[in-house]
Coordinates of C-alpha atoms in Angstrom, one line a residue:
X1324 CA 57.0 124.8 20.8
X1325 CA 56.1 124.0 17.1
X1326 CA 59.2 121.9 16.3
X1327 CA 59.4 118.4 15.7
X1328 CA 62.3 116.4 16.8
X1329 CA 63.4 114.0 14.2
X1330 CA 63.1 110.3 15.6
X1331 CA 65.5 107.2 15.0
X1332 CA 64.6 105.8 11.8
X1333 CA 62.4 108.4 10.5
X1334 CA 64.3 110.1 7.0
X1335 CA 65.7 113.5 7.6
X1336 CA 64.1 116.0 5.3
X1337 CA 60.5 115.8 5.9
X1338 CA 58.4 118.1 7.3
X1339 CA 55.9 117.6 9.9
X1340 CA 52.5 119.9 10.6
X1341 CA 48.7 120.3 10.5
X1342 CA 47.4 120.2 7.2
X1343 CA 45.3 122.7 6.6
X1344 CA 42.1 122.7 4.7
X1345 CA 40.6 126.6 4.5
X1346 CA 39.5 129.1 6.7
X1347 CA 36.7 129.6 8.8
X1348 CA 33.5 132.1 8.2
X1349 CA 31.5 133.5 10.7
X1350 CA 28.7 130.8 9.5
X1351 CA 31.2 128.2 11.8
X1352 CA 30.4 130.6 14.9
X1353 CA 27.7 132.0 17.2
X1354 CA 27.8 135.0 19.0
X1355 CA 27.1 134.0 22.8
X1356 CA 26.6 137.7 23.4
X1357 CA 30.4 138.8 24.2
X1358 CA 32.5 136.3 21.7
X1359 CA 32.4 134.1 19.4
X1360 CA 32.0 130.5 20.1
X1361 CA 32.4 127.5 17.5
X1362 CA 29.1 125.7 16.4
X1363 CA 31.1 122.5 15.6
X1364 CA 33.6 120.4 17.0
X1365 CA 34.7 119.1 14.4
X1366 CA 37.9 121.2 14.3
X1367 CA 40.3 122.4 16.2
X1368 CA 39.8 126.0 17.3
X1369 CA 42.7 128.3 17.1
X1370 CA 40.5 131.4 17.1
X1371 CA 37.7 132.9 15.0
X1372 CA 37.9 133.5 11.6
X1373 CA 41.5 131.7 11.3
X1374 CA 42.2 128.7 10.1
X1375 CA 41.2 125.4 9.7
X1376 CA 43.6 122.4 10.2
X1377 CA 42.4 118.9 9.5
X1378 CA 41.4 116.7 12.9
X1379 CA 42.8 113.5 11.3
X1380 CA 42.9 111.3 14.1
X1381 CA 40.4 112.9 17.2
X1382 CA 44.0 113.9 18.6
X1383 CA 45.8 117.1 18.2
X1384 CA 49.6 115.8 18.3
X1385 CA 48.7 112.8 16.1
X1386 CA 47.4 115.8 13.4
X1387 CA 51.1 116.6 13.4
X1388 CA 51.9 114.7 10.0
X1389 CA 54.3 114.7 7.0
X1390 CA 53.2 117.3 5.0
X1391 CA 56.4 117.9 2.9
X1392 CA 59.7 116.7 1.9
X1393 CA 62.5 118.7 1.4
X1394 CA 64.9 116.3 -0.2
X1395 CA 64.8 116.3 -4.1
X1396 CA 64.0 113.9 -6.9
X1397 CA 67.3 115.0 -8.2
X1398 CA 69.6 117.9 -8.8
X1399 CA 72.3 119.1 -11.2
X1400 CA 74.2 121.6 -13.4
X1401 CA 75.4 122.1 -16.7
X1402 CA 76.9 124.7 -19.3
X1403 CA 77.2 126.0 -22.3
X1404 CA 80.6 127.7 -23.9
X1405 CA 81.6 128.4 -27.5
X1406 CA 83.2 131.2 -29.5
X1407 CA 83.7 132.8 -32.8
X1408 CA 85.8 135.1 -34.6
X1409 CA 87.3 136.3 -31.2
X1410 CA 84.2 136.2 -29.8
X1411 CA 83.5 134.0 -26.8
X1412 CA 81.0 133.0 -24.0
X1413 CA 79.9 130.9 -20.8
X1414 CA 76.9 130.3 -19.5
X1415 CA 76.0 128.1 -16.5
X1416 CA 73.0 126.9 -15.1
X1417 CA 71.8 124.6 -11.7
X1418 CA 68.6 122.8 -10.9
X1419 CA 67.1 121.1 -8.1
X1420 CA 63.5 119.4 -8.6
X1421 CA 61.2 117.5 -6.5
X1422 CA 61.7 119.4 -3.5
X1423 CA 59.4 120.9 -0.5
X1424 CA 59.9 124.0 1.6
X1425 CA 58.4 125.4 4.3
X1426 CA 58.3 128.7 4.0
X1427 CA 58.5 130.6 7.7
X1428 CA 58.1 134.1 6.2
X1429 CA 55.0 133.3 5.2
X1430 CA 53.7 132.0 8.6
X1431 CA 55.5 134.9 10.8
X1432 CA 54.7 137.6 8.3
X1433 CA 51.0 137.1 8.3
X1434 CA 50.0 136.5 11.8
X1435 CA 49.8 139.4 15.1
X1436 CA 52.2 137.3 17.1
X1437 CA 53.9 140.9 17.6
X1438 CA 52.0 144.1 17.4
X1439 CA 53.1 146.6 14.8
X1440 CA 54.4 145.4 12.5
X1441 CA 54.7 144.6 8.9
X1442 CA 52.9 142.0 7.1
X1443 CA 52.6 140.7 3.9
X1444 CA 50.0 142.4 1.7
X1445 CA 48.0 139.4 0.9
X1446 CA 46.9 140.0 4.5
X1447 CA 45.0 143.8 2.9
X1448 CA 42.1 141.1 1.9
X1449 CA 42.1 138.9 5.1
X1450 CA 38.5 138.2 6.6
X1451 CA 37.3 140.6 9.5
X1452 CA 34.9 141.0 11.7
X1453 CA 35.6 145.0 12.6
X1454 CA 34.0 147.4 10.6
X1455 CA 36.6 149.5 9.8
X1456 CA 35.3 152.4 9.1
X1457 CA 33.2 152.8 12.2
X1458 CA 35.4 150.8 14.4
X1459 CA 32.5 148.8 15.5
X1460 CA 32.3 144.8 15.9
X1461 CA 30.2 142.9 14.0
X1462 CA 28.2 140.6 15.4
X1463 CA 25.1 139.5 12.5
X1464 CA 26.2 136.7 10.5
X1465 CA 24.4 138.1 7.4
X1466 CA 26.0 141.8 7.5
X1467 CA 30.1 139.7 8.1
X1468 CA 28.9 138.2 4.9
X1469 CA 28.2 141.1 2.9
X1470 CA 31.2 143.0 4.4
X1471 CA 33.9 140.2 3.5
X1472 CA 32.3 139.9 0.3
X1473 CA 32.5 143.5 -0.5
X1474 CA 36.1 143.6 0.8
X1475 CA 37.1 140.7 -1.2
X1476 CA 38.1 138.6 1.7
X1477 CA 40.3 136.0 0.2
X1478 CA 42.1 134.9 3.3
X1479 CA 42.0 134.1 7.5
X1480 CA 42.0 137.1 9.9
X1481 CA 45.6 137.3 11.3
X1482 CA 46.2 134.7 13.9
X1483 CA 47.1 135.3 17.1
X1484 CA 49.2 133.5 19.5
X1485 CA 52.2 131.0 18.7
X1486 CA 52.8 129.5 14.8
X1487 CA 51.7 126.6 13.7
X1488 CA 53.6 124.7 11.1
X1489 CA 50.8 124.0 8.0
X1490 CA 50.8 123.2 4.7
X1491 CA 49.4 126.6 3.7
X1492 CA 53.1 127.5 4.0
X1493 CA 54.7 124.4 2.5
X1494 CA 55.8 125.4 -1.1
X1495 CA 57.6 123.4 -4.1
X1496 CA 61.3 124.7 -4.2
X1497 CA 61.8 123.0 -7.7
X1498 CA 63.8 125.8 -9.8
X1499 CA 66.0 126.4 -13.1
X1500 CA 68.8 129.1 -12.0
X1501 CA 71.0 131.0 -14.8
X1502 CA 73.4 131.5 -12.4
X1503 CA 76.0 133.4 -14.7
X1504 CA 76.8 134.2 -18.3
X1505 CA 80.6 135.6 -19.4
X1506 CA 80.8 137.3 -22.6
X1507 CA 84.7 137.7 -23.8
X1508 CA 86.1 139.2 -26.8
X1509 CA 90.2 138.6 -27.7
X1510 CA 91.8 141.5 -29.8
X1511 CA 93.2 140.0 -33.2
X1512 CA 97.2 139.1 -32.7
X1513 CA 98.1 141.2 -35.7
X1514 CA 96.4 144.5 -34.6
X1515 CA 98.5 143.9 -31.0
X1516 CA 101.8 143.5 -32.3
X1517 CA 102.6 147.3 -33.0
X1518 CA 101.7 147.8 -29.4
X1519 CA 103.9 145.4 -28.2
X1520 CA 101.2 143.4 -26.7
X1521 CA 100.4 139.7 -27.2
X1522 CA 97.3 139.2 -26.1
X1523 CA 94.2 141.5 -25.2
X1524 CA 91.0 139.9 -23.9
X1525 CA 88.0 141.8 -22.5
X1526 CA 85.6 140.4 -20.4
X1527 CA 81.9 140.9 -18.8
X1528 CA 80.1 138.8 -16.6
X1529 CA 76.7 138.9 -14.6
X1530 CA 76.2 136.5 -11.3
X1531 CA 72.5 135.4 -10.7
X1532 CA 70.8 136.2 -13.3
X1533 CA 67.4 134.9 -13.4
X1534 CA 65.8 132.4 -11.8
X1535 CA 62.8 129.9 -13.3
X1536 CA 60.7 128.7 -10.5
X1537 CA 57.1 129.1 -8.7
X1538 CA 58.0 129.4 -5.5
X1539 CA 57.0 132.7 -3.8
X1540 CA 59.8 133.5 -1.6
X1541 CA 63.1 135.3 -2.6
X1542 CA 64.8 132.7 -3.0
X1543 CA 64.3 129.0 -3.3
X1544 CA 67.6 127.8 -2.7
X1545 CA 67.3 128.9 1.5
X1546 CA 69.2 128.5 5.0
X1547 CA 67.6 126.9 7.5
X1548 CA 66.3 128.8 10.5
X1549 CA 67.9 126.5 13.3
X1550 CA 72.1 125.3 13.5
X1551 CA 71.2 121.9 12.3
X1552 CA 71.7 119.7 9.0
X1553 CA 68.6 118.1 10.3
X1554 CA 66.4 120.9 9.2
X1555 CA 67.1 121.7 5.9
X1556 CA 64.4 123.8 3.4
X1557 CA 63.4 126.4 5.7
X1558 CA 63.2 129.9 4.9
X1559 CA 63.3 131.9 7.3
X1560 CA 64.8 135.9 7.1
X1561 CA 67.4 134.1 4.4
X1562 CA 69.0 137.4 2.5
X1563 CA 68.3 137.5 -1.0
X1564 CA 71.3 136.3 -3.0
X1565 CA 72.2 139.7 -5.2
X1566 CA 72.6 140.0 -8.6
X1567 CA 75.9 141.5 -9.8
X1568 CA 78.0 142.2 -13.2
X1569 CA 82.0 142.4 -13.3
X1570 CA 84.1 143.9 -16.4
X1571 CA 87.5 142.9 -16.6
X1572 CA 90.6 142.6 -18.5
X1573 CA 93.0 139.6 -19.3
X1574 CA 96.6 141.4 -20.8
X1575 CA 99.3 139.7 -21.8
X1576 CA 102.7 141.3 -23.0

């Protein structure tokens, strides 16, 4: 299992993993004739051509460190509202800053833990060792060079096996939303009157409109992946939030 159990005294929020520090080349390997075999042991070995976490401490559990937080500096909302000559509006916006997540996706949607499936195109330019074209395996260290290089390798080789939690897929969740904006506009009391009416107001407004952040996921503001409080700032398969628009009246006789 790649979860961490939060201990007494240690703050909820922060997120624990191997921090990772590239990805290997077939320069770290020789060919012993039927696979590949590290020339270092320096780190650890998940398999060739993945990644490389850091071997902080000469013991792979004690490499499991805080590499994220997912509580933020601070958070907040505010608005705007105003109008003129029967003419009137809302808008609303919420921040959060300061804040870490680990983005799942990331780490399930770039690795062969299951076979065919779908995978995140970043993965088109991952390193390889097959020569797809002839569907032979590579073996000379000077011809994977050329081959990557050609292909623009800018990325591991799909791991295989469980998931590891690394920083490669820790992200900053800091975002501006513009979560809505109404737009009004009241009919004059005097054109009414004939009709009866005292008061005619109509109305749009959109929901989620745009949102100002880096993070790469759909959504930065995301559920957690197990039942807990104790796990918050994971995305994992969170739905993105839609974007909608409503038209209304307000009529008063």
């Amino acid at each position: 299992s790649n979860s961490y159990v939060v201990k007494p005294g240690e703050p909820v929020g922060q997120i624990y993993g191997f921090v990772n520090e590239g990805w290997y080349s077939a320069r770290d390997f020789m060919w012993n004739g039927s696979k590949w075999v590290m020339n270092t042991a320096k780190y650890i070995n998940y398999d060739a051509a993945n990644k490389i976490y850091s071997d902080q401490f000469g013991n792979k559990e004690l490499d499991r460190v805080v590499i994220g937080n997912t509580n933020p500096k601070h958070f907040g909302s505010f608005a705007f509202s105003g109008d003129f000559k029967g003419f009137d509006f809302t808008l609303n916006f919420n921040w959060v800053y300061g804040n870490d997540i680990y983005n799942a996706n990331k780490i399930e949607m770039s690795s062969l833990y299951y076979k065919y499936r779908n995978m995140l195109s970043s993965n088109l330019n991952s390193y390889t060792t097959m020569n797809w074209e002839t569907g032979r395996r590579i073996t000379d260290v000077v011809e994977l060079d050329l081959m990557n290089a050609n292909n623009h390798a800018s990325i591991w080789a799909a791991p295989t096996g469980r998931y590891a939690i690394t920083s490669w897929a820790v992200e900053d969740g800091s975002f501006l939303r513009f979560n809505n904006m109404t737009v009004g506009y009241t009919f004059p009391a005097g054109m009414l009157k004939s009709l009866f009416i005292q008061k005619l107001r109509i109305y749009a407004t959109a929901y989620n409109i745009y949102t100002f952040t880096n993070y790469s996921g759909y959504d930065p503001e995301v559920d957690t992946r197990r039942t807990t409080p104790c796990t918050p700032g994971v995305d994992y398969s969170a739905y993105p939030r839609s974007r909608s628009y409503n038209f209304g009246v307000n009529l008063t006789f």
